[in-house]
Coordinates of C-alpha atoms in Angstrom, one line a residue:
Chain A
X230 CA 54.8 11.8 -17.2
X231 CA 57.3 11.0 -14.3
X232 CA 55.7 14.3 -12.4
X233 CA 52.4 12.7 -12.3
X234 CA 51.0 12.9 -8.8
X235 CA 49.3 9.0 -8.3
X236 CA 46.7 9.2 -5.2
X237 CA 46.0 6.1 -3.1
X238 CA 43.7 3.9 -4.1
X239 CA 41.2 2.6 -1.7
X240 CA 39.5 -0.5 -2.3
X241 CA 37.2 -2.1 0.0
X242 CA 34.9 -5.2 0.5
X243 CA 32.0 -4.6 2.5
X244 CA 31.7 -6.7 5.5
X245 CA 28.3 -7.3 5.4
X246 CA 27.0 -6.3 2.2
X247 CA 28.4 -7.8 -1.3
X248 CA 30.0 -5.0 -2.6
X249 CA 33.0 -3.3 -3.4
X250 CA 34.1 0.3 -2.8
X251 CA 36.7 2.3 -4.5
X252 CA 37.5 5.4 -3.9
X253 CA 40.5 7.3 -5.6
X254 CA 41.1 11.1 -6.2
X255 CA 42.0 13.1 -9.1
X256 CA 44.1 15.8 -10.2
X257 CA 41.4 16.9 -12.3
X258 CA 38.3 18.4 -12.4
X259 CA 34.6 16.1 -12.8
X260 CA 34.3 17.1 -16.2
X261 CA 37.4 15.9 -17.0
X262 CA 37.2 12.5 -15.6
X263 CA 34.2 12.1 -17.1
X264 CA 34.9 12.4 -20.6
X265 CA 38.1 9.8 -19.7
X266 CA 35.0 7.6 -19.2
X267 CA 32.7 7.8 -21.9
X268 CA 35.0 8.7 -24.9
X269 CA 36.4 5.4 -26.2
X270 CA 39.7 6.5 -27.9
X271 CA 40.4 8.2 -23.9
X272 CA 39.1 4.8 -22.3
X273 CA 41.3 2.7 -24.4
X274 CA 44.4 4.2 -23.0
X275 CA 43.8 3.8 -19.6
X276 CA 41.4 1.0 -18.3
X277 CA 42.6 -2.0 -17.0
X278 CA 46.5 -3.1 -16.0
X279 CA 49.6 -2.1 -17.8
X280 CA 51.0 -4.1 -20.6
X281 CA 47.3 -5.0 -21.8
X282 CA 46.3 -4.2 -25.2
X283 CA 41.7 -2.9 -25.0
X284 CA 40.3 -3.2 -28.3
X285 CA 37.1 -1.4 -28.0
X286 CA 34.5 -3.3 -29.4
X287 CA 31.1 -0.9 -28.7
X288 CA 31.4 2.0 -26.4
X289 CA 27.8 3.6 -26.3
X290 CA 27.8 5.8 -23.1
X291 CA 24.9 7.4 -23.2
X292 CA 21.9 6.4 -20.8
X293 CA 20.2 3.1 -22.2
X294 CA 23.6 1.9 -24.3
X295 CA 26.0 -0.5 -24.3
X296 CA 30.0 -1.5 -24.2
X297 CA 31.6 -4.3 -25.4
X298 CA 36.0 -4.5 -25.4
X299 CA 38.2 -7.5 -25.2
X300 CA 41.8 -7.0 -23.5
X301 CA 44.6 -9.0 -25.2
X302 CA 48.2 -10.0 -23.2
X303 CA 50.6 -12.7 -23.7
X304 CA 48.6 -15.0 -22.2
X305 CA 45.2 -14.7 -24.5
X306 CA 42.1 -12.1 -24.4
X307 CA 39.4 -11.6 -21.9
X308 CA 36.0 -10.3 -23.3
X309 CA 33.9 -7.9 -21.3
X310 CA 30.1 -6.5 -22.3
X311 CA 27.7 -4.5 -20.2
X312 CA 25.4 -1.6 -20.5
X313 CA 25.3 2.2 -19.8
X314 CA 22.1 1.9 -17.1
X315 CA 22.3 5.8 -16.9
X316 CA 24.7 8.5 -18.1
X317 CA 24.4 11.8 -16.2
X318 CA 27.7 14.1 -17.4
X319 CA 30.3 14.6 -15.0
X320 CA 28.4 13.2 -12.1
X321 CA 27.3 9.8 -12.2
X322 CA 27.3 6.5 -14.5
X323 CA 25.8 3.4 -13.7
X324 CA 27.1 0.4 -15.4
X325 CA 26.4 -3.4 -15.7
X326 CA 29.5 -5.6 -16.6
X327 CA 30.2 -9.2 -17.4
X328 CA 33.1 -11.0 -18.1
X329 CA 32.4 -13.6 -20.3
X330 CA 34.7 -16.3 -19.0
X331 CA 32.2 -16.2 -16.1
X332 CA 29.0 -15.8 -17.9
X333 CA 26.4 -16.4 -15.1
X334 CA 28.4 -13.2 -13.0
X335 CA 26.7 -10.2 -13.2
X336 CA 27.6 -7.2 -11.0
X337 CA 26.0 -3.3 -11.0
X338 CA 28.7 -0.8 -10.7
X339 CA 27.4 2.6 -10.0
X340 CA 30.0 5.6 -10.0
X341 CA 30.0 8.9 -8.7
X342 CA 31.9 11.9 -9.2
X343 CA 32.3 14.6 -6.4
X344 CA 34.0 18.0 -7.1
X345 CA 36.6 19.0 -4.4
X346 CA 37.3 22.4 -5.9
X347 CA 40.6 23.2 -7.4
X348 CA 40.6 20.8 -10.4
X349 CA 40.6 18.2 -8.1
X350 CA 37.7 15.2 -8.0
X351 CA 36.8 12.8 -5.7
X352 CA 35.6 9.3 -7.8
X353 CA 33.7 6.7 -5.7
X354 CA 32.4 3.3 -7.4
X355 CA 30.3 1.0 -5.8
X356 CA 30.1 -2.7 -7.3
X357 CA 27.8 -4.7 -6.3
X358 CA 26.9 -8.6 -6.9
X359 CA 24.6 -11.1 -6.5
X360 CA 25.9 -13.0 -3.9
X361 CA 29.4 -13.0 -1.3
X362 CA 31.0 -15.5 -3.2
X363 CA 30.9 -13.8 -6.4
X364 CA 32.0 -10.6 -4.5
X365 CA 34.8 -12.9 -3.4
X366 CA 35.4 -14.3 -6.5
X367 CA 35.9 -10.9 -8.1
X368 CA 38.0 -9.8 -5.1
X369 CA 40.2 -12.8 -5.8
X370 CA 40.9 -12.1 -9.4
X371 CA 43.4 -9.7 -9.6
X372 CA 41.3 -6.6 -9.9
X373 CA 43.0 -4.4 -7.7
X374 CA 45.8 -4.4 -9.9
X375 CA 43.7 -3.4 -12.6
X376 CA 42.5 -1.1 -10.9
X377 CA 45.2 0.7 -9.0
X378 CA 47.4 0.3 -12.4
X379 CA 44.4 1.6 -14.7
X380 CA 43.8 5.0 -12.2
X381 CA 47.5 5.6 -12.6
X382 CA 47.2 5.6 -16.1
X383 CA 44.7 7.9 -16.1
X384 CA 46.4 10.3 -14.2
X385 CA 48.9 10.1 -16.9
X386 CA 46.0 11.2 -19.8
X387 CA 44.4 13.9 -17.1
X388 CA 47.8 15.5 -16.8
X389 CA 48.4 15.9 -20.7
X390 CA 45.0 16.8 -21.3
X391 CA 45.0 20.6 -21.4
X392 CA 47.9 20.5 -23.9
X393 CA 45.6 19.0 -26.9
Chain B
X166 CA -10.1 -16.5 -18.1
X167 CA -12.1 -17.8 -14.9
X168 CA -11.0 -21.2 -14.9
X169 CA -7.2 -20.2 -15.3
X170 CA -5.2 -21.3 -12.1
X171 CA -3.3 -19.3 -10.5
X172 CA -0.2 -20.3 -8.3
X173 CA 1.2 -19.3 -5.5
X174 CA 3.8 -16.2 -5.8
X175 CA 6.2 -16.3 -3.2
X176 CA 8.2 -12.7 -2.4
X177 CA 11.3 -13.2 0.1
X178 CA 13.4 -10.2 1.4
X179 CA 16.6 -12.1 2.2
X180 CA 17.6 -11.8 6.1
X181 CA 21.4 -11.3 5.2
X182 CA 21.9 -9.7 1.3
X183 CA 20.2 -6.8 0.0
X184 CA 18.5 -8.6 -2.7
X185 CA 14.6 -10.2 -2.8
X186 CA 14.0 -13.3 -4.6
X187 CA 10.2 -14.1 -6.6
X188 CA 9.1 -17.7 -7.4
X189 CA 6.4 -18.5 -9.5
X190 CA 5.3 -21.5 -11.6
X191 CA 3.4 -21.0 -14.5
X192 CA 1.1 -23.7 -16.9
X193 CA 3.3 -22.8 -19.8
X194 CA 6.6 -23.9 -21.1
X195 CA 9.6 -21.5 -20.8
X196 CA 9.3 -20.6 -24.6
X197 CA 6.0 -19.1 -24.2
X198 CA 6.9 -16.8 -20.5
X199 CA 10.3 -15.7 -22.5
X200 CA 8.0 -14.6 -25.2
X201 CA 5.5 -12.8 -22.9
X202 CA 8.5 -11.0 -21.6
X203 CA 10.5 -9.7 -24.8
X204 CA 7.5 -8.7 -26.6
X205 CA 6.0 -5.4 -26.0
X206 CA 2.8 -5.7 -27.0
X207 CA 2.4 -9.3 -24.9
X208 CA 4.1 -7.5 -21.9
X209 CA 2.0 -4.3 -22.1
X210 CA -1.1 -7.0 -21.0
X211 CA 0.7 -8.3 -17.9
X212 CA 3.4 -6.5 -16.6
X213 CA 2.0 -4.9 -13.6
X214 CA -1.4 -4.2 -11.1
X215 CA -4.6 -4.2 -12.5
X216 CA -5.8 -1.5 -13.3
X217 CA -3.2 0.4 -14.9
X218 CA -2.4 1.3 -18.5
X219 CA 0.7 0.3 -19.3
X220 CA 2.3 2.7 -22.4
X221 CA 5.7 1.2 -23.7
X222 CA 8.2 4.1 -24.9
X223 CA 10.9 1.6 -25.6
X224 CA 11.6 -2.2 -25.3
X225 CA 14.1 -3.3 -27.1
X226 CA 14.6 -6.8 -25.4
X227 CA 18.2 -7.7 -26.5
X228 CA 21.9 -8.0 -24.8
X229 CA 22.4 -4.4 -25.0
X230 CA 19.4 -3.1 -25.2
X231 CA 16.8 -0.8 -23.0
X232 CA 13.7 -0.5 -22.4
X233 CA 11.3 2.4 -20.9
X234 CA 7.7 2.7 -19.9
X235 CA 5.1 4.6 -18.0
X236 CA 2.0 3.3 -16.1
X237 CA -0.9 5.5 -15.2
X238 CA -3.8 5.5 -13.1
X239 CA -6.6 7.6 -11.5
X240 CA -3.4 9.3 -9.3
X241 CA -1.1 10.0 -11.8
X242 CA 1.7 7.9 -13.9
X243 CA 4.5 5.7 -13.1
X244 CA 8.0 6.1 -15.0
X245 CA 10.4 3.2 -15.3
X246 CA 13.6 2.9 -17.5
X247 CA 16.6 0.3 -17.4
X248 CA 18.7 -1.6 -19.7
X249 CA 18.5 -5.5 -20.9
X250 CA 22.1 -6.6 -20.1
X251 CA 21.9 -10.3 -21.1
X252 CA 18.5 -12.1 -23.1
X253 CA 19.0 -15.8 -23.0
X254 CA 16.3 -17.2 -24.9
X255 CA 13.7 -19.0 -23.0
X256 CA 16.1 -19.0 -20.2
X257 CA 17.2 -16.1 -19.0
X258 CA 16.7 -12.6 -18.4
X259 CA 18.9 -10.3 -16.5
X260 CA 18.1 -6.4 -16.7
X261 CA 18.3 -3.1 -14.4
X262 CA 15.7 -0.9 -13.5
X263 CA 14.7 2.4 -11.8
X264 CA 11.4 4.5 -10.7
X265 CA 12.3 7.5 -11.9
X266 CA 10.0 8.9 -8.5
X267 CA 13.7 7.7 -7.2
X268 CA 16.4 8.7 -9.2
X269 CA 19.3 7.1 -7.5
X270 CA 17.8 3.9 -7.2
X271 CA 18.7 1.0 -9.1
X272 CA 18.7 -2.5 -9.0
X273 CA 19.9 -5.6 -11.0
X274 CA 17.3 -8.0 -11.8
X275 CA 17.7 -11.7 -12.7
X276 CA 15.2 -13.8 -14.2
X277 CA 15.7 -17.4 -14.5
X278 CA 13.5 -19.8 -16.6
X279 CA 13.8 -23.7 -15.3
X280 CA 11.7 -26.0 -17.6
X281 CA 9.7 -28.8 -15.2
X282 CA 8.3 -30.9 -18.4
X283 CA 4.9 -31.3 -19.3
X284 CA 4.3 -27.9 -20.4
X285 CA 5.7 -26.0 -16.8
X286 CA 7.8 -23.7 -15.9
X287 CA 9.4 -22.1 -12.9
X288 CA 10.7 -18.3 -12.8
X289 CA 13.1 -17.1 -10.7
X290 CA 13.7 -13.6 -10.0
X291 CA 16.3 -12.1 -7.9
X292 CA 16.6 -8.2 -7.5
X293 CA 19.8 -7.0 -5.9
X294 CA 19.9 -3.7 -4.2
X295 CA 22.9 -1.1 -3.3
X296 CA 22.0 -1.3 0.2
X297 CA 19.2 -2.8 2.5
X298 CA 17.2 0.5 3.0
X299 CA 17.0 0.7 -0.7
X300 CA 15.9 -3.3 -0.6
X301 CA 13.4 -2.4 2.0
X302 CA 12.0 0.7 0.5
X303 CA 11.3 -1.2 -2.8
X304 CA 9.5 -4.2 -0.4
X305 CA 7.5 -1.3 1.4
X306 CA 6.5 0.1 -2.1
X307 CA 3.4 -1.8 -2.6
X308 CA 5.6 -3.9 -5.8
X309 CA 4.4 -7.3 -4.0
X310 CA 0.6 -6.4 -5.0
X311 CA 1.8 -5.3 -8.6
X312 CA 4.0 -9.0 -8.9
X313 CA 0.9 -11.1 -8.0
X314 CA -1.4 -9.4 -10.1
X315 CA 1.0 -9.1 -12.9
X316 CA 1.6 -12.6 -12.7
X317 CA -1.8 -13.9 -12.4
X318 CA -2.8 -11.7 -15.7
X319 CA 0.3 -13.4 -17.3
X320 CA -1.5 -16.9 -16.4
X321 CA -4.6 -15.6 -18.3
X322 CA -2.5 -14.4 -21.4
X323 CA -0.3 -17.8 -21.4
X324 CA -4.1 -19.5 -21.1
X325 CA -5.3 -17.7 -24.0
X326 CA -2.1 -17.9 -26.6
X327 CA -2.5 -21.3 -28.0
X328 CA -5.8 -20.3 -29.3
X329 CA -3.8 -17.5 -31.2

């Protein structure tokens, strides 16, 4: 585990537009990655922060379905919901998601795959809101942990995959 | 039908965000629009130009669900898919949507239902783009014709459903 290579994790709010990018690299190939993402017994171990519990509530990811999982910490649990807007394997998903202690927010986060060659993969996801402020809002929330902390998790799972 | 007023449907392309924003008032409480929007066989009278057949593959108007449907005319047909990620009853809609003419392309669409008393309501839609040139694209598309007509045939079904 300790060998893990963790790339950087870029993650950007547009100037101009109200979006976020992220773009992070992987040690794996698109296939790979892919199935992390739709295969809830994978996802469980890796979205979100360290030292968060993800109960999976629904995890439909097929084009057309839906998610549901609530994370649980010391402090309490934080629901989330969305749906699968399309599913195309180890390219592309395209995701709404909610969290419901903000009800009214809605963002559309559309990710994208891109094969470097080598087992390596390039993952790019665009979020994007309704408005700055709840762009802002979002920015403001602690994500990037999550984020940076979930991606490093994952490279923990993609480096013990091809021993199952 | 002939007597059925028809207001004014106002289509902005916002000067800053990527989004557009509909208004439209209808004689008809918010109960009645919800309905006309979460039942197929009400929205396969409305949703779109005249003079198109509307066939509806799927339209399963929940949080969670999707929806998918063709329209055809003298040139050809029209596919559309997306998912419902929130149904508020009688007050809110918010769903995604592609063309499938454009793959990529998707956008988040909110519907908001205000109830102004004596048997009115005002809809609010906002559509939120990836980028502007997608924004733009969808403006130059010809959808402002389809809106207008769509909503005026809505007027003549809300008109007509009290008599049901």
């Amino acid at each position: 585990m300790s060998t893990t290579t963790h790339h950087e994790t870029t993650i950007a709010a547009h100037p101009e537009l109200p979006t976020i990018e992220i773009v992070r690299e992987f040690d794996a190939p698109p296939a790979a990655v892919f199935r992390a993402h739709v295969e809830p017994e994978l996802v469980k171990r890796w979205l979100g922060p360290r030292g968060l519990e993800m109960e999976v509530v629904t995890w439909d990811a097929r084009t057309g379905g839906e998610y549901r999982y609530v994370h649980r910490d010391q402090q309490g649990e934080y629901r989330f919901y969305g749906s699968f807007h399309e599913i195309r394997p180890a390219e592309r998903i395209v995701q709404t998601f909610t969290w419901e202690g903000y009800p009214d927010g809605v963002s559309l986060e559309t990710l994208t795959l891109e094969d470097l060659g080598d087992g390596r993969t390039r993952l790019r996801g665009v979020s994007v809101f309704e408005s700055t402020e709840a762009r802002d809002m979002a920015v403001s929330s602690g994500m990037d942990t999550g984020v940076i902390e979930g991606y490093e998790r994952l490279d923990d799972l993609l480096a013990e995959q091809p021993a199952k």
